[in-house]
Tab-separated table of C-alpha atoms and ligand atoms in Angstrom:
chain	number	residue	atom	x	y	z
A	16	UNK	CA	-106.361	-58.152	-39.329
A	17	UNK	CA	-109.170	-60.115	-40.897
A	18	UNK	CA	-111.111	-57.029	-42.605
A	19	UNK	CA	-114.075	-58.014	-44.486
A	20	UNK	CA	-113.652	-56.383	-48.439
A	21	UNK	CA	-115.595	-53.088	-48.518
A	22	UNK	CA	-119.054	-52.950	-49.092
A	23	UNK	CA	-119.893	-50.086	-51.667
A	24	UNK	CA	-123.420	-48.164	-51.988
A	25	UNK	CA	-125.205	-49.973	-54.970
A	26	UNK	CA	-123.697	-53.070	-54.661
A	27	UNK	CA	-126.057	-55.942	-55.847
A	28	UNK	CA	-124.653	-58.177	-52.707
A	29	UNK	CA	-125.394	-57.393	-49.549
A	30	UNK	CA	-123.022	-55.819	-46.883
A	31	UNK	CA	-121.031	-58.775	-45.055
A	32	UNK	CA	-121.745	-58.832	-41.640
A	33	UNK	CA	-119.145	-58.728	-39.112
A	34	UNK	CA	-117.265	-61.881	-38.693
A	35	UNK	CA	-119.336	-63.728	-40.828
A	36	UNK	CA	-116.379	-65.090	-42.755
A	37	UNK	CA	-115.144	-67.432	-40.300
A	38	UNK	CA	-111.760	-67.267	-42.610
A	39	UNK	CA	-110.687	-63.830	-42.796
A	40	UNK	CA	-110.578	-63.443	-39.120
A	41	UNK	CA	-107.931	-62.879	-37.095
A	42	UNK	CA	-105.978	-65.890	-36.077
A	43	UNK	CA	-102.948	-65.591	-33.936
A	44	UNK	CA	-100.462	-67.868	-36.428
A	45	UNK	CA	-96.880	-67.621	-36.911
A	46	UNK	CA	-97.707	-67.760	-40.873
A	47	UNK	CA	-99.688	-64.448	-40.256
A	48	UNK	CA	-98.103	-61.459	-41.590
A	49	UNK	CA	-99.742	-59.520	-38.879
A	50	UNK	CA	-98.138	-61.631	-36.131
A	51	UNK	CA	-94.707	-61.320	-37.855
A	52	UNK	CA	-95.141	-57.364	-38.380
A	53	UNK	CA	-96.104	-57.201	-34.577
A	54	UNK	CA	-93.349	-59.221	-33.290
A	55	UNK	CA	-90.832	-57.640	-35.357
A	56	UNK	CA	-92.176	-54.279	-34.084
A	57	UNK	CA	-91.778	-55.897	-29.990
A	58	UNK	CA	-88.192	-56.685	-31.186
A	59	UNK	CA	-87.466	-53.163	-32.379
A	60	UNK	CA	-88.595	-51.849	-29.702
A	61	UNK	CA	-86.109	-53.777	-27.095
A	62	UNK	CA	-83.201	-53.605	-29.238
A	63	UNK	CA	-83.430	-50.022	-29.314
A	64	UNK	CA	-83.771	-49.771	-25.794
A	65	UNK	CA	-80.614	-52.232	-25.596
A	66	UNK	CA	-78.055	-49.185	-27.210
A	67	UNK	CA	-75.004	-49.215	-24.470
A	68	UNK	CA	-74.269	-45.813	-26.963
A	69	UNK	CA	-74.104	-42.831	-24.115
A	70	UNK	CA	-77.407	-40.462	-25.739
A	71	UNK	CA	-79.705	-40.682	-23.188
A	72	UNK	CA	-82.079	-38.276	-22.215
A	73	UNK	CA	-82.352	-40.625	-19.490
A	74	UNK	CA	-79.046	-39.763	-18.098
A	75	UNK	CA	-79.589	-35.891	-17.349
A	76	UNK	CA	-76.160	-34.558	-16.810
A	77	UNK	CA	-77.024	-30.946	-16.221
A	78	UNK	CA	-79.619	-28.516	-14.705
A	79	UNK	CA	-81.126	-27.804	-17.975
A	80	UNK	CA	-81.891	-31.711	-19.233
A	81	UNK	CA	-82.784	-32.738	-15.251
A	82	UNK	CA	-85.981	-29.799	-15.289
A	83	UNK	CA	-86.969	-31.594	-19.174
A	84	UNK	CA	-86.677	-35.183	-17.574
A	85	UNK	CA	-88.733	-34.251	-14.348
A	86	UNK	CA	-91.067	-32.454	-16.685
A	87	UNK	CA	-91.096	-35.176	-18.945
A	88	UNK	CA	-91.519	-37.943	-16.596
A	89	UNK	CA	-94.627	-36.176	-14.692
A	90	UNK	CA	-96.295	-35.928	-18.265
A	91	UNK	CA	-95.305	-39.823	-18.804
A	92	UNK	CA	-96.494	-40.992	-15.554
A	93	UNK	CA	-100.156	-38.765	-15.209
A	94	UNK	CA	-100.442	-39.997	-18.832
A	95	UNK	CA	-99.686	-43.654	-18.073
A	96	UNK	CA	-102.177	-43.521	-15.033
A	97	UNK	CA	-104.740	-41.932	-16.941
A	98	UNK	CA	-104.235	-44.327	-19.453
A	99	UNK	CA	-104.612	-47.721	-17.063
A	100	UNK	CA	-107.705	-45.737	-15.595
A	101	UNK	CA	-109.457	-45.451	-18.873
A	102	UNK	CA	-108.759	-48.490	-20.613
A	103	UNK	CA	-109.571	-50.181	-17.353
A	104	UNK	CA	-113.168	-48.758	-17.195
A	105	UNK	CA	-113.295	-49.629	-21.300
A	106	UNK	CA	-112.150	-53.172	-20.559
A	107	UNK	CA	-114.313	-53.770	-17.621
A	108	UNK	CA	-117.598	-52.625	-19.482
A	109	UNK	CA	-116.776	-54.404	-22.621
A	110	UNK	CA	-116.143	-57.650	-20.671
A	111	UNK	CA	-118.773	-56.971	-17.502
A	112	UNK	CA	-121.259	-55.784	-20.169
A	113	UNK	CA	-121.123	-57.483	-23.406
A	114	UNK	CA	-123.824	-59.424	-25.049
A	115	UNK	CA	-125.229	-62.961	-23.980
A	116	UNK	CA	-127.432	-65.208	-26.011
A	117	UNK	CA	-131.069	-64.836	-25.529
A	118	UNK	CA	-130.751	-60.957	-23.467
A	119	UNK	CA	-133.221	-58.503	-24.033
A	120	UNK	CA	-132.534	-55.307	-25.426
A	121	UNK	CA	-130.563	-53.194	-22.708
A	122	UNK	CA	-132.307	-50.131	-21.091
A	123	UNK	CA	-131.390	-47.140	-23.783
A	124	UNK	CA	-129.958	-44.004	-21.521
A	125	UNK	CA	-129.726	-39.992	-22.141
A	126	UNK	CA	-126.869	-38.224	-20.677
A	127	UNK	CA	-125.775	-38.266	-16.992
A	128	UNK	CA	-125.333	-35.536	-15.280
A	129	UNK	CA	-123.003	-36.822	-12.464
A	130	UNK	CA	-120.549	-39.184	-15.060
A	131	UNK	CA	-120.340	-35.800	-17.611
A	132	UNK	CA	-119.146	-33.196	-15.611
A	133	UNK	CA	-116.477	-36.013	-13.832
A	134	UNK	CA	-115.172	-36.564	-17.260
A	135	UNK	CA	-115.091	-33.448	-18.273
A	136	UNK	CA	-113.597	-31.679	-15.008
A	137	UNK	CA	-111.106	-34.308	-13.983
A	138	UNK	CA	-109.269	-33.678	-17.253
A	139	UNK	CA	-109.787	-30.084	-17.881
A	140	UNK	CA	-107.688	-29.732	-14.289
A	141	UNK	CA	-105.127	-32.264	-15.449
A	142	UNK	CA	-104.423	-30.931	-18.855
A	143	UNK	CA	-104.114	-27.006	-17.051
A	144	UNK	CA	-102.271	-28.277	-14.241
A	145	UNK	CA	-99.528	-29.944	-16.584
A	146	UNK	CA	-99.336	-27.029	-18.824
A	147	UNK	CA	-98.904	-24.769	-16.354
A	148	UNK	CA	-96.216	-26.706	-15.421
A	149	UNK	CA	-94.551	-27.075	-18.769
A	150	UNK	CA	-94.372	-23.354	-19.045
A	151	UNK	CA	-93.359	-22.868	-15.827
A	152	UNK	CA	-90.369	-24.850	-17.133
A	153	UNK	CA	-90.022	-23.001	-19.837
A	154	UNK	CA	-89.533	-20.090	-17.983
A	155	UNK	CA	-87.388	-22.213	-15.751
A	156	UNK	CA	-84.782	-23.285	-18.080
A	157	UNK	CA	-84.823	-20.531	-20.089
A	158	UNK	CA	-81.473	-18.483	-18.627
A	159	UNK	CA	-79.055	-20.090	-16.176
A	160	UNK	CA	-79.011	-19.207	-12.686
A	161	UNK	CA	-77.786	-15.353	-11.663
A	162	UNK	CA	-75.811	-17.587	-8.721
A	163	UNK	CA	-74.091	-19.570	-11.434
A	164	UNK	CA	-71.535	-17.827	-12.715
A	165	UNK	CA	-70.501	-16.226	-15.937
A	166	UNK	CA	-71.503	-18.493	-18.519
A	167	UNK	CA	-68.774	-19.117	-21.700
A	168	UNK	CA	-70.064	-18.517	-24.714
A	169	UNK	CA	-69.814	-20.641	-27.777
A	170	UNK	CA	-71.165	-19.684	-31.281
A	171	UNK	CA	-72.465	-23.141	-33.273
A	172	UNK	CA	-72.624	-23.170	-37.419
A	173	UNK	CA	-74.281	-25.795	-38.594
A	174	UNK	CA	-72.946	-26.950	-42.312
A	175	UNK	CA	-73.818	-29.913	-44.399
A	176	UNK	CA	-72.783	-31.873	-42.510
A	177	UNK	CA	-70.509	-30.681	-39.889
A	178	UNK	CA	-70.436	-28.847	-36.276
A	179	UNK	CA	-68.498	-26.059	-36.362
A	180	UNK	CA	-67.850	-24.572	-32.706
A	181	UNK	CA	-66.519	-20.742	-31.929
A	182	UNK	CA	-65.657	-19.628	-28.716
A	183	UNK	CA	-65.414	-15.653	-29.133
A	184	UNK	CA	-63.375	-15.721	-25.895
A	185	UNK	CA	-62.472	-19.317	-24.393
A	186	UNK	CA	-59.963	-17.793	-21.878
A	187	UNK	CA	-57.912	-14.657	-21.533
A	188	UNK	CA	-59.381	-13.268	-24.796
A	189	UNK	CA	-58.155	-16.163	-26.747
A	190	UNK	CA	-60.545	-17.091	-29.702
A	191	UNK	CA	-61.068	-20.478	-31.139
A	192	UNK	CA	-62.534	-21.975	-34.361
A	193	UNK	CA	-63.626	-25.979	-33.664
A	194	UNK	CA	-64.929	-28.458	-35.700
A	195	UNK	CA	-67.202	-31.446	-34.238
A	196	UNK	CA	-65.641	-31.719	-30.841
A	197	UNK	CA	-67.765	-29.411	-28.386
A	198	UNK	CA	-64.926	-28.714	-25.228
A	199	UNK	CA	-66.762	-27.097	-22.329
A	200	UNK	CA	-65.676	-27.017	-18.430
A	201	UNK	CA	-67.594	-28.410	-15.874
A	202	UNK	CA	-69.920	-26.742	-13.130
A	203	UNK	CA	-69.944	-24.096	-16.024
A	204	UNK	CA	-73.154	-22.538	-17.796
A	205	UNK	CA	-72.351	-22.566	-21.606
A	206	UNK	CA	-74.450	-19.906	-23.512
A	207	UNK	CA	-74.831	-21.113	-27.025
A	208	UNK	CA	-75.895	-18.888	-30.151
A	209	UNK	CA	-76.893	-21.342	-33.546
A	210	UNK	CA	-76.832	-20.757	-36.338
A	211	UNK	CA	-76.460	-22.405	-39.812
A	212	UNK	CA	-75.258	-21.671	-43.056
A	213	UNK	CA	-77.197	-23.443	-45.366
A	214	UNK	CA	-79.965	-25.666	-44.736
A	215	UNK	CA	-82.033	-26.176	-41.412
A	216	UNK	CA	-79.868	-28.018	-38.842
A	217	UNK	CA	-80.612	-28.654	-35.254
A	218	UNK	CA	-78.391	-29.195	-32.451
A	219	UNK	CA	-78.668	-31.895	-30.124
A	220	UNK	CA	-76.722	-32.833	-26.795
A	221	UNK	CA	-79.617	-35.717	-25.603
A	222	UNK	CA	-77.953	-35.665	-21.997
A	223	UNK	CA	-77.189	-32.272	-21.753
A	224	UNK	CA	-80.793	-30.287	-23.481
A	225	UNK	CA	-83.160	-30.864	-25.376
A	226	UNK	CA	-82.556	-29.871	-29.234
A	227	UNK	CA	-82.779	-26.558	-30.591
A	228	UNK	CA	-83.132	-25.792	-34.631
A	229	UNK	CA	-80.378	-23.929	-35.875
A	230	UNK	CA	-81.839	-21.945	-38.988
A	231	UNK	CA	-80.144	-20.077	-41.700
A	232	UNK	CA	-80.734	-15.928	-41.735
A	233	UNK	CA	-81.558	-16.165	-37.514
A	234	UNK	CA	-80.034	-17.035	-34.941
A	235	UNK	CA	-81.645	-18.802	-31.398
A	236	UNK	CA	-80.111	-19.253	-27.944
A	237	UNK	CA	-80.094	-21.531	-25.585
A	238	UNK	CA	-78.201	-22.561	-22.665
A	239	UNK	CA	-76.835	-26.175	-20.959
A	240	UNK	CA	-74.235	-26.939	-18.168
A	241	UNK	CA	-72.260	-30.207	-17.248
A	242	UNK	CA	-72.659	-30.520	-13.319
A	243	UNK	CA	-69.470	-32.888	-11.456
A	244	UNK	CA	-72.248	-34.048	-8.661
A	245	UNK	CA	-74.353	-35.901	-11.999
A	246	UNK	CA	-70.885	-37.427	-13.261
A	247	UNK	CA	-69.801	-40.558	-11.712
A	248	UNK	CA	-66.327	-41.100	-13.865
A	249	UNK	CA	-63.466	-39.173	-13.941
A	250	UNK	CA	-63.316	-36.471	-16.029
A	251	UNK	CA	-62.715	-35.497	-18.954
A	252	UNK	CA	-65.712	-37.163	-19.682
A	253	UNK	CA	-67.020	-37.732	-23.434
A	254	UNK	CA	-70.819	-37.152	-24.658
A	255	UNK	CA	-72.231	-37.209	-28.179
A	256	UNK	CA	-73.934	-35.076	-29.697
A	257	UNK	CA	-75.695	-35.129	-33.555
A	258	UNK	CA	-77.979	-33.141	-35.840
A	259	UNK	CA	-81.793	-34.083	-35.249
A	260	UNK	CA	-82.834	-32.232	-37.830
A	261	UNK	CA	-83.146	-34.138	-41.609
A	262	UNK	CA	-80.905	-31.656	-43.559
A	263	UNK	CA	-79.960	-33.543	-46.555
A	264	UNK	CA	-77.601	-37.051	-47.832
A	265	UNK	CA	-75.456	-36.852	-44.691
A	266	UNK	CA	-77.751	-36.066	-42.075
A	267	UNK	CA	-76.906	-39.402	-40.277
A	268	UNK	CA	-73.484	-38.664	-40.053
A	269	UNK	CA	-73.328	-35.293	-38.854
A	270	UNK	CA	-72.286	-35.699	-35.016
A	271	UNK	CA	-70.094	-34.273	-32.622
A	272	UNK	CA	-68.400	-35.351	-29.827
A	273	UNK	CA	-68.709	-33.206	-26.662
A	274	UNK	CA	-65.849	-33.364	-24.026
A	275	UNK	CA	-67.031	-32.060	-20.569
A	276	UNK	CA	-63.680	-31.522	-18.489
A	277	UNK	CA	-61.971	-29.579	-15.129
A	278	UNK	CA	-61.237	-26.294	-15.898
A	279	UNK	CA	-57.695	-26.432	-15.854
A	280	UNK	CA	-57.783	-29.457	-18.059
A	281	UNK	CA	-60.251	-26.628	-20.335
A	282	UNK	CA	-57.660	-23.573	-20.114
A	283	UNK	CA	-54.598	-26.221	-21.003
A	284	UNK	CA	-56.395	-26.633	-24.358
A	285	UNK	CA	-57.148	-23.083	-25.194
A	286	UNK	CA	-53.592	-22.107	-24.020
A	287	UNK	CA	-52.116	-25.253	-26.356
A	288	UNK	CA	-54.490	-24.464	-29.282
A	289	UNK	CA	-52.047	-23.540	-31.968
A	290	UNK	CA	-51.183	-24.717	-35.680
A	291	UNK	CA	-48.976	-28.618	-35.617
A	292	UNK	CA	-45.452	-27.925	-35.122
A	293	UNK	CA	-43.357	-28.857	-37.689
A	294	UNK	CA	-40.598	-30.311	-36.420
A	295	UNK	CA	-39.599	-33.367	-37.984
A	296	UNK	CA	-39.191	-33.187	-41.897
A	297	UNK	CA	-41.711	-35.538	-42.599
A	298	UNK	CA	-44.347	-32.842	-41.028
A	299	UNK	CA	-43.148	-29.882	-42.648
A	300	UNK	CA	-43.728	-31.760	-46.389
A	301	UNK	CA	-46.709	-32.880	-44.784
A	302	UNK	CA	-47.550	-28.822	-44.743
A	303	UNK	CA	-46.221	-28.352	-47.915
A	304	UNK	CA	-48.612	-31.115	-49.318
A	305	UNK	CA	-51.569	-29.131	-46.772
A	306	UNK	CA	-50.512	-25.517	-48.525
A	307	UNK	CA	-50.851	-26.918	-52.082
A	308	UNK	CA	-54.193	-28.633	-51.578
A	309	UNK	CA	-56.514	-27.772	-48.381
A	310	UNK	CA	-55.856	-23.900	-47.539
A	311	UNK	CA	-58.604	-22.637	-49.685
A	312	UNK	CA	-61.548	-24.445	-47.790
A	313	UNK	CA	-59.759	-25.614	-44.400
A	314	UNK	CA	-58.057	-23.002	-41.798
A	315	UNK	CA	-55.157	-24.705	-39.960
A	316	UNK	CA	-53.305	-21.394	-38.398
A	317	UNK	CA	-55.821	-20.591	-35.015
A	318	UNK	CA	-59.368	-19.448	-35.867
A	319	UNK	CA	-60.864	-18.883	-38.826
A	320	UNK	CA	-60.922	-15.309	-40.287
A	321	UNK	CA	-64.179	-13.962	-40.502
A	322	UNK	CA	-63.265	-12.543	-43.863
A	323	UNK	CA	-62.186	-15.444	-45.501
A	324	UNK	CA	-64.673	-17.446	-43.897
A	325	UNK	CA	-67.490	-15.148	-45.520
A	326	UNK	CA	-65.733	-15.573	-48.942
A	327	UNK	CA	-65.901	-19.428	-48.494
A	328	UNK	CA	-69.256	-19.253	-47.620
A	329	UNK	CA	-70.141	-17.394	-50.625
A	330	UNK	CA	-68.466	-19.564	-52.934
A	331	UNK	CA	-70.310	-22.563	-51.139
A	332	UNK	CA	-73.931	-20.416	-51.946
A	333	UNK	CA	-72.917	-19.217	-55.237
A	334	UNK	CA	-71.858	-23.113	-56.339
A	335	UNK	CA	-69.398	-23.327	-59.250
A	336	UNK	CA	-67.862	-26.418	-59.715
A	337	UNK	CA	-64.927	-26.258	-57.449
A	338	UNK	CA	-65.115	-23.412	-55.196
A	339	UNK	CA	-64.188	-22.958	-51.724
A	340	UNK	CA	-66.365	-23.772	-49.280
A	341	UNK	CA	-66.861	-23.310	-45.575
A	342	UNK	CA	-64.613	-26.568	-43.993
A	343	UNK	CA	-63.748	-27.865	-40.545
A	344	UNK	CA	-60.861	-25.845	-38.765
A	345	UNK	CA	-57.991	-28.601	-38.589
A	346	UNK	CA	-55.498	-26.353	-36.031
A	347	UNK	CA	-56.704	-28.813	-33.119
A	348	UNK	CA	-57.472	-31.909	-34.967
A	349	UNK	CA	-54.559	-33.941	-33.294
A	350	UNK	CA	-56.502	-33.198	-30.094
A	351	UNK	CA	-59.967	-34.705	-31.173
A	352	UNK	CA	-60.616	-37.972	-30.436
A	353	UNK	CA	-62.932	-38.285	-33.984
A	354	UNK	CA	-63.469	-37.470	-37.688
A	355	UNK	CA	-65.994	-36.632	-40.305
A	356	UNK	CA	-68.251	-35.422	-37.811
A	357	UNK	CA	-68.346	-37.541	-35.231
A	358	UNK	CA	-68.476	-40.969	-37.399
A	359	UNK	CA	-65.135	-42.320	-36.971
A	360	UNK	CA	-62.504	-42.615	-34.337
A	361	UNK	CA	-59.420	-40.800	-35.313
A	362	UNK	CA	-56.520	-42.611	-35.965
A	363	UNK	CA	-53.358	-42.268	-38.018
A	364	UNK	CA	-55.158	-45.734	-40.413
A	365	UNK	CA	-58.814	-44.011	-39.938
A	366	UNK	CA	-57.411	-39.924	-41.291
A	367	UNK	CA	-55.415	-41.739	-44.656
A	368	UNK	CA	-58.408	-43.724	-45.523
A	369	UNK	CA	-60.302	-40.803	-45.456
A	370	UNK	CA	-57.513	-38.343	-47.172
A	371	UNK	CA	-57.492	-40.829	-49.507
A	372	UNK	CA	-61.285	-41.686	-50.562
A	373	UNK	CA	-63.609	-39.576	-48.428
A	374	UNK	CA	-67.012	-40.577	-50.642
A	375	UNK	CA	-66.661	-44.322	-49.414
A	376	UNK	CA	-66.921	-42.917	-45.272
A	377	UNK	CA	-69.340	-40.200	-45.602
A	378	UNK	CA	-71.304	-40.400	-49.094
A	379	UNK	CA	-72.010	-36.520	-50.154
A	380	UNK	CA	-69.492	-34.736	-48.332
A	381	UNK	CA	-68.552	-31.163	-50.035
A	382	UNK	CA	-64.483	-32.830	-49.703
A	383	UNK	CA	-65.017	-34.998	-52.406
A	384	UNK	CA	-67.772	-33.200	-54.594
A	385	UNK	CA	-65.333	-29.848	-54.135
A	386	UNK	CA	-61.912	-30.421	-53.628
A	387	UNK	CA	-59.681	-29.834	-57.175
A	388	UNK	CA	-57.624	-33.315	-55.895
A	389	UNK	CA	-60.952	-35.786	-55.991
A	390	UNK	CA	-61.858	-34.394	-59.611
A	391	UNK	CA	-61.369	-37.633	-61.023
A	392	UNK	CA	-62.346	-40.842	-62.659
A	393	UNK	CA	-62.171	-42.893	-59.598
A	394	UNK	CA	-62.466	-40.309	-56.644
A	395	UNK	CA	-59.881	-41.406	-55.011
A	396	UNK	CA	-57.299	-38.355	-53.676
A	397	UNK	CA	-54.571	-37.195	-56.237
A	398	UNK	CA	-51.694	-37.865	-53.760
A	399	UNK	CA	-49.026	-40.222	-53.834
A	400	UNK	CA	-49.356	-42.636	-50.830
A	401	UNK	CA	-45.902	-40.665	-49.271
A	402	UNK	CA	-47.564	-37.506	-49.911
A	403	UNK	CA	-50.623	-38.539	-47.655
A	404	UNK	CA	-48.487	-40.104	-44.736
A	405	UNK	CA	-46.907	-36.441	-44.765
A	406	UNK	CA	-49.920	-34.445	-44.690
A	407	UNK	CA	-51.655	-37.211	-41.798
A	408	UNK	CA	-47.874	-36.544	-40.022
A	409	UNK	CA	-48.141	-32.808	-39.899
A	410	UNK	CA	-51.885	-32.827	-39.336
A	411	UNK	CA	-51.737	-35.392	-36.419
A	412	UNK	CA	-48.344	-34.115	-35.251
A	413	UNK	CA	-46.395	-37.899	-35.540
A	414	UNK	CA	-42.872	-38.184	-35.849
B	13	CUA	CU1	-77.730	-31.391	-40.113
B	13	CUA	CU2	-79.269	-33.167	-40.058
């Protein structure tokens, strides 16, 4: 904007007045950085409203994110009117009011009686009235219903930089260890516990809640359900989720996918979560390559031992050079639809690229910085390109 240079105390000059450098003000130019900052800014602002990418808080697919958005968009709309009202009443007595050649000095008030106590009481009952009803929210969405059933429980690390999902009991007892692929039935409250295990994470479902900070040493709760009447596809049906939370290199890549399906299509998966089969020979040297190389950070047998996981942990806190540390449980990664957190799509091409060279997908994953096989010159995995076609067959379960 055309700003005047500072006047300072003790200057010899005198302080420039106002606009009386007919040069330095404000001229609505495409040469003017100003213009180009501001359009740019307009520009930003469409294209991000443009993303076809399915976060939206928008798009409430549960109880829980519908009471935030109605919350939310009484807030947005009292603010917007408030807003128009004000500005209005500014714009109208700058332009109704404003200064003509040759007027005398304007009358010179003291306080108004009438005009102070309007402004003063109209918002002193707004502000109340909406914070009222933002805690009445919070009350609101703080457990699900007593009507709705018992909820499933899920247990969420947080690592750098990875989702990793327990289910204490998904289904006749059963317990399962996840990584980055959140599975939960439909018309079903999920009661989530987070945690994290190293740095401040915090977990984020934009169409399901709002996010929650997962912190190491505590844990917090909260609560979300998928409802069928707020899906229009066919189920399953899958969300994404990501860390909103800056928690170090990888923070943009740490996502996770979360699949909201029937509950038969739910219990099918806990009942088939198992190790790969080995079947073909090609899979069992692929879990020959697997013993020799991933066992001490990744669990690929059914869920992780609490044990061993503590031990990995502990290596991961105490840092030596190549320790164990706390991984993603593989035994359903055939049945994920993607890797490394949530970045790419899994594929047979997409799971040897990064076997092979996991710096150039994800810069400052623990794989690569930890893993006795990347302790190289070049990075790049010390397997034979047959050795990693095994280990993708086994993992993936191909022929
Ligand atoms: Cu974890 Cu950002």
């Amino acid at each position: 904007m055309g700003l005047s240079p500072f006047w300072r105390a003790g200057s010899s000059s005198t302080p420039p007045t106002l606009n009386s450098d007919k040069s330095a003000r404000f001229r609505f130019s495409l040469k003017n950085k100003s213009v180009h900052f501001g359009l740019l800014a307009i520009i930003f602002l469409f294209a991000t409203g443009c993303s076809s990418h399915d976060q939206s808080t928008w798009q409430a697919l549960g109880p829980v994110a519908q009471k935030q958005l109605d919350l939310f968009n009484v807030l947005l709309w009292v603010m917007v009117a408030v807003f128009i009202v004000v500005e209005g009443i500014l714009l109208y007595a700058i332009i109704r009011y404003r200064k003509r050649p040759g007027q005398p000095r304007p009358p010179q008030l003291h306080g108004h009686t009438v005009l102070e106590l309007t402004w003063t009481v109209i918002p002193t009952i707004l502000v109340l009235a909406l914070g009222v009803w933002s805690v009445f929210t919070l009350f609101d969405i703080d457990k699900p219903d007593d009507k709705a059933g018992e909820p499933l429980h899920v247990t969420v690390t947080g690592h750098q930089w990875w989702f990793e999902f327990e289910y204490p009991d998904a289904g006749n007892g059963k317990r399962i260890t996840t990584a980055n692929d959140l599975r939960i039935p439909v018309d079903v409250p999920i009661s989530l516990t987070l945690l994290s295990d190293d740095v401040i994470h915090s977990f984020w479902v934009p169409n399901l809640a709002g996010k929650l900070d997962m912190i190491p040493t505590r844990s917090n709760e909260m609560w979300f359900q998928a409802d069928s009447n707020k899906i229009d596809q066919a189920l399953p049906v899958t969300i994404s989720g990501q860390c909103a939370e800056l928690c170090g290199l990888a923070h943009a890549l740490m996502r996770f996918d979360v699949t909201i399906m029937d509950q038969s299509d739910f219990d099918s998966w806990v009942e088939s979560y198992s190790p790969p089969p080995t079947s073909s020979p090609k899979a069992k040297a692929g879990q020959q390559v697997f013993a020799a190389n991933c066992t001490l950070c990744h669990t690929i047998n059914g869920a992780d031992d609490p044990a061993q996981a503590e031990s990995r942990l502990k290596g991961f806190l105490t840092g030596g050079d190549i320790v164990a540390v706390p991984a993603p449980n593989l035994t359903d990664l055939r049945t994920r639809q993607t890797l490394a957190a949530g970045i790419i799509e899994l594929s047979e091409t997409n799971l040897i690229n990064w076997i092979r060279d996991p710096e150039e997908i994800k810069p400052g994953n623990y794989m690569s910085d930890k893993a006795i096989i990347y302790q190289n010159e070049n990075g790049i995995a010390d397997l034979s390109d047959q050795e990693i076609s095994n280990l993708v067959s086994y993992l993936l379960n191909l022929p």
